[in-house]
Amino acid sequence: MIEVLVISKKVVADDICLFELAGLKGAPLPPFSAGAHIDVELPEGITRQYSLCNHPDENHRYQIAVLKDPFSRGGSLAMHKQINEGDRLQISEPRNHFPLAHEAKRSLLFAGGIGITPILCMAERLAHIGANFELHYCTRTPAKTAFIEHIKASEFADQVHFHFDDGNATQKLDAASLLATPDSNTHVYVCGPGGFMEYILNTAKELNWSEKQLHREYFSADPVDNTNDGRFEVKISSTGQIVEIPADKTILEVLEKLDIEISFSCESGVCGTCLTRILEGIPDHRDVFLTEEEQAKNDQFTPCCSRAKSELLILDI
Ligand code: FES
């Protein structure tokens, strides 16, 4: 982990705070690429992932923007209420599960609400290298649009299209026309609330875009209905130990109690930190980290939230 200082905290839109983090005594921060995120350790043992939204060439600061989420499991409220300028935070080195595809000749970026954070960083990078791109940024109202002034004043302002829910019909996002012609040289990136992402990704798939050209980053998983969950067993391949997972516990919770270590962070199927190989058995995928194709292989899963369709899963741990 790295210790950083919160050098500023500003409200940049309704319910959205921008935090600027710097190394202690001005020490440079590890480099990152567009689409990267950091883990932030918060009070009460909570760890949350936030995308870096500043220019990836900067090493004197990281910027993260946090939406105060009324359904927060504690992370966004803690950031808004308890973290202030002058505080120190423990963060991880940046990791990137949402990188730009370097072979793309053109990039179509779609951001919904706070999903702008990794997308803005991508736009900064693409503008910097003179790449061909277009950004579509959807929010409810201009007041809820983080970075609106920054984007309007940027060198790539004319490549950005704002779409407001409260605006007139002509400015609404029409994904079907933007994605009407699949083009193997164009890559599509999407980040935002679940419904927004489904709209873009399903439209692209219906219009025959290849999965390889579609890139996504979820920042939360939709709640899952657990009412029909049952018990099953997992076998630890290195020791042969068989462990029962009751209906009301996750695999991660049970294994943690037994001191069987699996790294984890978000505990909600978003970050991929707990990704574990499966040697036998069929998982019941509940994450948003793996793509549909990756899930269909059934050779890895996220034990923080996913379960089993078979009675036994043999885990490669
Ligand atoms: Fe994040 Fe499992 S801990 S996906």
Tab-separated table of C-alpha atoms and ligand atoms in Angstrom:
chain	number	residue	atom	x	y	z
A	1	MET	CA	0.000	0.000	0.000
A	2	ILE	CA	1.068	3.623	-0.492
A	3	GLU	CA	0.357	6.424	1.946
A	4	VAL	CA	-0.953	9.577	0.277
A	5	LEU	CA	-2.167	12.979	1.402
A	6	VAL	CA	-5.559	14.403	0.456
A	7	ILE	CA	-4.454	17.767	-0.912
A	8	SER	CA	-7.904	18.916	-1.967
A	9	LYS	CA	-11.544	17.919	-1.790
A	10	LYS	CA	-14.001	19.840	-3.968
A	11	VAL	CA	-17.651	19.468	-4.888
A	12	VAL	CA	-17.651	19.258	-8.699
A	13	ALA	CA	-21.349	18.457	-9.285
A	14	ASP	CA	-24.427	17.599	-7.202
A	15	ASP	CA	-23.334	14.852	-4.793
A	16	ILE	CA	-19.947	14.394	-6.488
A	17	CYS	CA	-16.659	15.225	-4.742
A	18	LEU	CA	-13.299	15.341	-6.479
A	19	PHE	CA	-10.359	14.281	-4.303
A	20	GLU	CA	-6.800	15.093	-5.238
A	21	LEU	CA	-4.187	12.778	-3.690
A	22	ALA	CA	-0.430	13.369	-3.625
A	23	GLY	CA	2.615	11.447	-2.413
A	24	LEU	CA	4.000	12.396	1.005
A	25	LYS	CA	6.560	15.223	0.792
A	26	GLY	CA	5.812	15.538	-2.909
A	27	ALA	CA	7.108	12.027	-3.726
A	28	PRO	CA	6.079	10.983	-7.252
A	29	LEU	CA	3.266	8.458	-7.510
A	30	PRO	CA	3.492	5.193	-9.487
A	31	PRO	CA	2.589	5.602	-13.163
A	32	PHE	CA	-0.812	4.564	-14.466
A	33	SER	CA	-2.538	4.108	-17.786
A	34	ALA	CA	-5.952	5.367	-18.891
A	35	GLY	CA	-8.748	3.253	-17.367
A	36	ALA	CA	-6.768	2.366	-14.203
A	37	HIS	CA	-8.188	2.390	-10.682
A	38	ILE	CA	-6.817	2.363	-7.156
A	39	ASP	CA	-8.087	0.670	-3.998
A	40	VAL	CA	-8.675	3.156	-1.188
A	41	GLU	CA	-8.719	1.963	2.427
A	42	LEU	CA	-11.445	3.678	4.393
A	43	PRO	CA	-12.404	3.712	8.076
A	44	GLU	CA	-13.945	0.522	9.509
A	45	GLY	CA	-11.940	-1.753	7.267
A	46	ILE	CA	-13.800	-0.808	4.078
A	47	THR	CA	-11.834	-0.917	0.808
A	48	ARG	CA	-13.241	0.650	-2.325
A	49	GLN	CA	-12.043	0.998	-5.909
A	50	TYR	CA	-12.038	4.361	-7.631
A	51	SER	CA	-10.983	5.073	-11.208
A	52	LEU	CA	-8.271	7.637	-11.746
A	53	CYS	CA	-9.640	10.511	-13.778
A	54	ASN	CA	-6.664	12.814	-14.284
A	55	HIS	CA	-4.251	12.823	-17.209
A	56	PRO	CA	-2.242	9.575	-17.130
A	57	ASP	CA	1.005	11.437	-17.804
A	58	GLU	CA	0.773	13.102	-14.381
A	59	ASN	CA	2.762	11.556	-11.541
A	60	HIS	CA	2.427	14.336	-8.962
A	61	ARG	CA	-1.216	13.512	-8.161
A	62	TYR	CA	-4.094	11.105	-8.542
A	63	GLN	CA	-7.625	12.439	-8.917
A	64	ILE	CA	-10.698	10.400	-8.021
A	65	ALA	CA	-14.317	11.543	-8.154
A	66	VAL	CA	-16.818	9.952	-5.786
A	67	LEU	CA	-20.602	10.012	-6.065
A	68	LYS	CA	-22.523	10.045	-2.785
A	69	ASP	CA	-24.638	6.981	-3.379
A	70	PRO	CA	-27.829	6.715	-1.293
A	71	PHE	CA	-27.508	2.905	-1.548
A	72	SER	CA	-23.858	3.051	-0.484
A	73	ARG	CA	-22.559	0.082	1.500
A	74	GLY	CA	-20.460	2.629	3.405
A	75	GLY	CA	-17.690	3.559	0.973
A	76	SER	CA	-19.040	6.626	-0.774
A	77	LEU	CA	-20.578	8.013	2.426
A	78	ALA	CA	-17.269	7.604	4.254
A	79	MET	CA	-15.439	9.417	1.443
A	80	HIS	CA	-17.942	12.299	1.510
A	81	LYS	CA	-18.341	12.635	5.274
A	82	GLN	CA	-15.130	11.453	6.885
A	83	ILE	CA	-12.311	12.153	4.452
A	84	ASN	CA	-11.065	15.726	4.274
A	85	GLU	CA	-8.223	17.849	2.997
A	86	GLY	CA	-5.077	17.129	5.029
A	87	ASP	CA	-6.040	13.504	5.804
A	88	ARG	CA	-3.741	10.636	4.969
A	89	LEU	CA	-5.060	7.597	3.110
A	90	GLN	CA	-3.683	4.174	2.292
A	91	ILE	CA	-4.126	3.309	-1.354
A	92	SER	CA	-2.975	0.509	-3.641
A	93	GLU	CA	-0.821	0.957	-6.701
A	94	PRO	CA	-2.959	1.590	-9.798
A	95	ARG	CA	-4.280	-1.473	-11.610
A	96	ASN	CA	-5.987	-1.500	-14.956
A	97	HIS	CA	-8.807	-3.874	-15.963
A	98	PHE	CA	-10.147	-1.383	-18.499
A	99	PRO	CA	-7.237	-0.454	-20.765
A	100	LEU	CA	-7.422	1.220	-24.154
A	101	ALA	CA	-6.917	-1.167	-27.068
A	102	HIS	CA	-3.856	0.132	-28.821
A	103	GLU	CA	-4.835	-1.391	-32.153
A	104	ALA	CA	-8.008	0.766	-32.314
A	105	LYS	CA	-8.040	3.324	-35.122
A	106	ARG	CA	-11.101	4.988	-33.620
A	107	SER	CA	-12.617	4.929	-30.127
A	108	LEU	CA	-16.224	5.486	-29.152
A	109	LEU	CA	-16.469	6.347	-25.455
A	110	PHE	CA	-19.769	6.172	-23.550
A	111	ALA	CA	-20.047	7.478	-19.988
A	112	GLY	CA	-23.150	7.417	-17.793
A	113	GLY	CA	-23.059	9.647	-14.694
A	114	ILE	CA	-20.067	8.976	-12.448
A	115	GLY	CA	-18.891	6.457	-15.074
A	116	ILE	CA	-17.166	9.474	-16.599
A	117	THR	CA	-14.141	8.947	-14.326
A	118	PRO	CA	-12.172	6.315	-16.287
A	119	ILE	CA	-13.648	7.590	-19.563
A	120	LEU	CA	-12.376	11.134	-18.962
A	121	CYS	CA	-8.890	9.765	-18.365
A	122	MET	CA	-9.170	7.871	-21.675
A	123	ALA	CA	-10.301	11.029	-23.488
A	124	GLU	CA	-7.318	12.957	-22.066
A	125	ARG	CA	-4.973	10.233	-23.274
A	126	LEU	CA	-6.548	9.874	-26.726
A	127	ALA	CA	-6.547	13.659	-27.219
A	128	HIS	CA	-2.914	13.815	-26.140
A	129	ILE	CA	-1.830	11.297	-28.791
A	130	GLY	CA	-4.055	12.864	-31.454
A	131	ALA	CA	-6.247	9.744	-31.773
A	132	ASN	CA	-9.637	9.658	-33.444
A	133	PHE	CA	-12.349	9.446	-30.771
A	134	GLU	CA	-15.780	10.620	-29.759
A	135	LEU	CA	-17.172	10.810	-26.222
A	136	HIS	CA	-20.878	10.583	-25.374
A	137	TYR	CA	-21.571	11.656	-21.809
A	138	CYS	CA	-25.064	11.035	-20.388
A	139	THR	CA	-26.315	12.549	-17.140
A	140	ARG	CA	-29.633	13.573	-15.632
A	141	THR	CA	-29.011	17.336	-15.662
A	142	PRO	CA	-26.108	19.744	-16.224
A	143	ALA	CA	-25.908	20.228	-12.423
A	144	LYS	CA	-25.189	16.499	-12.022
A	145	THR	CA	-22.495	16.527	-14.712
A	146	ALA	CA	-19.029	16.293	-13.153
A	147	PHE	CA	-16.205	17.958	-15.121
A	148	ILE	CA	-18.618	19.765	-17.459
A	149	GLU	CA	-16.602	23.000	-17.378
A	150	HIS	CA	-13.288	21.170	-17.602
A	151	ILE	CA	-14.488	19.263	-20.678
A	152	LYS	CA	-15.975	22.339	-22.352
A	153	ALA	CA	-12.631	24.139	-21.920
A	154	SER	CA	-10.531	21.161	-23.039
A	155	GLU	CA	-8.763	20.731	-26.358
A	156	PHE	CA	-11.148	17.868	-27.149
A	157	ALA	CA	-14.376	19.786	-26.363
A	158	ASP	CA	-15.674	19.398	-29.920
A	159	GLN	CA	-15.322	15.594	-29.721
A	160	VAL	CA	-17.669	15.436	-26.715
A	161	HIS	CA	-21.456	15.201	-26.877
A	162	PHE	CA	-23.462	15.811	-23.717
A	163	HIS	CA	-26.839	14.092	-23.364
A	164	PHE	CA	-29.092	15.253	-20.522
A	165	ASP	CA	-32.177	13.319	-19.378
A	166	ASP	CA	-33.945	16.644	-18.780
A	167	GLY	CA	-32.930	18.061	-22.185
A	168	ASN	CA	-34.932	18.049	-25.405
A	169	ALA	CA	-35.425	14.896	-27.451
A	170	THR	CA	-32.946	15.857	-30.189
A	171	GLN	CA	-29.950	15.688	-27.832
A	172	LYS	CA	-30.832	12.304	-26.268
A	173	LEU	CA	-28.369	9.480	-26.797
A	174	ASP	CA	-29.278	7.272	-29.730
A	175	ALA	CA	-26.908	4.342	-29.366
A	176	ALA	CA	-28.445	2.469	-32.312
A	177	SER	CA	-27.470	5.185	-34.797
A	178	LEU	CA	-24.003	5.680	-33.308
A	179	LEU	CA	-23.360	1.924	-33.457
A	180	ALA	CA	-25.301	1.280	-36.685
A	181	THR	CA	-22.269	0.176	-38.687
A	182	PRO	CA	-19.896	-2.233	-36.917
A	183	ASP	CA	-16.366	-1.331	-37.860
A	184	SER	CA	-13.484	-3.623	-36.972
A	185	ASN	CA	-11.154	-0.645	-36.475
A	186	THR	CA	-13.380	0.991	-33.877
A	187	HIS	CA	-13.414	0.034	-30.204
A	188	VAL	CA	-16.262	0.882	-27.842
A	189	TYR	CA	-15.772	1.706	-24.146
A	190	VAL	CA	-18.594	2.033	-21.666
A	191	CYS	CA	-18.797	2.848	-17.969
A	192	GLY	CA	-21.855	3.847	-15.967
A	193	PRO	CA	-24.829	2.449	-14.065
A	194	GLY	CA	-25.881	-1.127	-14.894
A	195	GLY	CA	-28.930	-0.176	-17.005
A	196	PHE	CA	-26.909	2.291	-19.075
A	197	MET	CA	-24.185	-0.264	-19.708
A	198	GLU	CA	-26.699	-2.914	-20.704
A	199	TYR	CA	-28.329	-0.474	-23.136
A	200	ILE	CA	-25.034	0.283	-24.896
A	201	LEU	CA	-23.668	-3.269	-24.831
A	202	ASN	CA	-26.924	-4.930	-25.887
A	203	THR	CA	-27.383	-2.411	-28.707
A	204	ALA	CA	-23.834	-3.100	-29.898
A	205	LYS	CA	-24.335	-6.874	-29.758
A	206	GLU	CA	-27.659	-6.691	-31.604
A	207	LEU	CA	-25.891	-4.709	-34.304
A	208	ASN	CA	-23.212	-7.415	-34.557
A	209	TRP	CA	-20.277	-5.686	-32.902
A	210	SER	CA	-17.739	-8.275	-31.873
A	211	GLU	CA	-17.190	-8.854	-28.145
A	212	LYS	CA	-13.484	-8.095	-28.688
A	213	GLN	CA	-14.320	-4.500	-29.588
A	214	LEU	CA	-16.522	-3.911	-26.550
A	215	HIS	CA	-14.831	-2.806	-23.328
A	216	ARG	CA	-16.638	-2.176	-20.086
A	217	GLU	CA	-16.080	-1.246	-16.480
A	218	TYR	CA	-18.788	-1.641	-13.873
A	219	PHE	CA	-18.532	0.300	-10.651
A	220	SER	CA	-21.169	-1.682	-8.849
A	221	ALA	CA	-23.030	-4.892	-9.416
A	222	ASP	CA	-26.815	-4.910	-9.453
A	223	PRO	CA	-28.316	-6.519	-6.360
A	224	VAL	CA	-28.804	-10.260	-6.785
A	225	ASP	CA	-31.856	-12.164	-5.587
A	226	ASN	CA	-30.473	-14.657	-3.066
A	227	THR	CA	-33.765	-16.189	-2.003
A	228	ASN	CA	-33.286	-19.457	-3.904
A	229	ASP	CA	-29.637	-19.951	-2.984
A	230	GLY	CA	-28.807	-23.393	-1.667
A	231	ARG	CA	-25.853	-25.119	-0.006
A	232	PHE	CA	-22.983	-26.710	-1.898
A	233	GLU	CA	-19.425	-27.822	-1.262
A	234	VAL	CA	-16.019	-26.645	-2.396
A	235	LYS	CA	-12.870	-28.737	-2.377
A	236	ILE	CA	-9.464	-27.119	-1.835
A	237	SER	CA	-7.315	-28.938	-4.387
A	238	SER	CA	-3.975	-28.379	-2.593
A	239	THR	CA	-5.121	-30.042	0.643
A	240	GLY	CA	-8.141	-32.098	-0.381
A	241	GLN	CA	-10.230	-30.383	2.327
A	242	ILE	CA	-13.961	-30.281	1.567
A	243	VAL	CA	-15.842	-27.273	2.916
A	244	GLU	CA	-19.585	-26.788	3.083
A	245	ILE	CA	-20.935	-23.406	1.913
A	246	PRO	CA	-24.324	-22.738	3.523
A	247	ALA	CA	-27.060	-20.885	1.626
A	248	ASP	CA	-26.553	-17.635	3.533
A	249	LYS	CA	-22.748	-17.339	3.293
A	250	THR	CA	-20.371	-16.610	0.427
A	251	ILE	CA	-17.474	-18.923	-0.361
A	252	LEU	CA	-15.101	-16.113	0.567
A	253	GLU	CA	-16.700	-15.637	4.007
A	254	VAL	CA	-16.517	-19.346	4.803
A	255	LEU	CA	-12.932	-19.790	3.602
A	256	GLU	CA	-11.777	-16.669	5.451
A	257	LYS	CA	-13.106	-18.088	8.744
A	258	LEU	CA	-11.047	-21.229	8.088
A	259	ASP	CA	-7.924	-19.124	7.380
A	260	ILE	CA	-7.887	-20.262	3.753
A	261	GLU	CA	-6.592	-17.164	2.068
A	262	ILE	CA	-8.008	-15.624	-1.083
A	263	SER	CA	-7.168	-11.980	-1.871
A	264	PHE	CA	-10.226	-9.798	-2.148
A	265	SER	CA	-11.222	-6.186	-2.305
A	266	CYS	CA	-14.729	-5.141	-3.445
A	267	GLU	CA	-16.578	-8.303	-2.245
A	268	SER	CA	-19.214	-7.628	-4.886
A	269	GLY	CA	-17.933	-9.137	-8.128
A	270	VAL	CA	-16.648	-5.876	-9.605
A	271	CYS	CA	-12.876	-5.767	-9.161
A	272	GLY	CA	-11.686	-9.286	-10.028
A	273	THR	CA	-9.205	-9.410	-7.115
A	274	CYS	CA	-10.592	-12.720	-5.817
A	275	LEU	CA	-10.583	-14.424	-9.228
A	276	THR	CA	-9.979	-18.145	-8.633
A	277	ARG	CA	-9.439	-21.026	-11.054
A	278	ILE	CA	-11.931	-23.885	-11.070
A	279	LEU	CA	-10.660	-27.399	-11.755
A	280	GLU	CA	-14.043	-29.143	-11.687
A	281	GLY	CA	-17.702	-28.231	-11.276
A	282	ILE	CA	-19.991	-25.535	-12.668
A	283	PRO	CA	-20.008	-22.096	-11.060
A	284	ASP	CA	-23.036	-19.836	-10.843
A	285	HIS	CA	-21.457	-16.551	-11.935
A	286	ARG	CA	-22.760	-13.479	-10.103
A	287	ASP	CA	-19.984	-11.018	-10.983
A	288	VAL	CA	-19.771	-8.206	-13.510
A	289	PHE	CA	-16.002	-8.518	-13.865
A	290	LEU	CA	-15.747	-11.405	-16.343
A	291	THR	CA	-17.169	-11.040	-19.830
A	292	GLU	CA	-19.975	-13.368	-20.924
A	293	GLU	CA	-17.452	-15.344	-22.981
A	294	GLU	CA	-15.109	-15.706	-20.022
A	295	GLN	CA	-17.969	-16.790	-17.770
A	296	ALA	CA	-19.129	-19.366	-20.311
A	297	LYS	CA	-15.763	-21.166	-20.055
A	298	ASN	CA	-16.490	-21.911	-16.370
A	299	ASP	CA	-12.783	-22.230	-15.618
A	300	GLN	CA	-12.581	-19.289	-13.204
A	301	PHE	CA	-14.991	-17.325	-11.020
A	302	THR	CA	-15.236	-14.750	-8.233
A	303	PRO	CA	-15.844	-16.520	-4.896
A	304	CYS	CA	-16.763	-13.235	-3.156
A	305	CYS	CA	-20.230	-13.412	-4.715
A	306	SER	CA	-20.507	-16.289	-7.204
A	307	ARG	CA	-21.863	-19.657	-6.147
A	308	ALA	CA	-22.183	-23.165	-7.653
A	309	LYS	CA	-24.615	-24.852	-9.992
A	310	SER	CA	-23.027	-28.241	-9.310
A	311	GLU	CA	-22.951	-29.844	-5.861
A	312	LEU	CA	-19.169	-29.547	-5.693
A	313	LEU	CA	-16.608	-27.085	-7.032
A	314	ILE	CA	-12.929	-27.998	-6.964
A	315	LEU	CA	-10.883	-24.836	-6.549
A	316	ASP	CA	-7.284	-24.417	-7.665
A	317	ILE	CA	-6.047	-23.114	-4.327
B	1	FES	FE1	-13.782	-7.971	-6.085
B	1	FES	FE2	-14.302	-10.577	-5.708
B	1	FES	S1	-13.300	-9.215	-4.386
B	1	FES	S2	-14.562	-9.436	-7.495
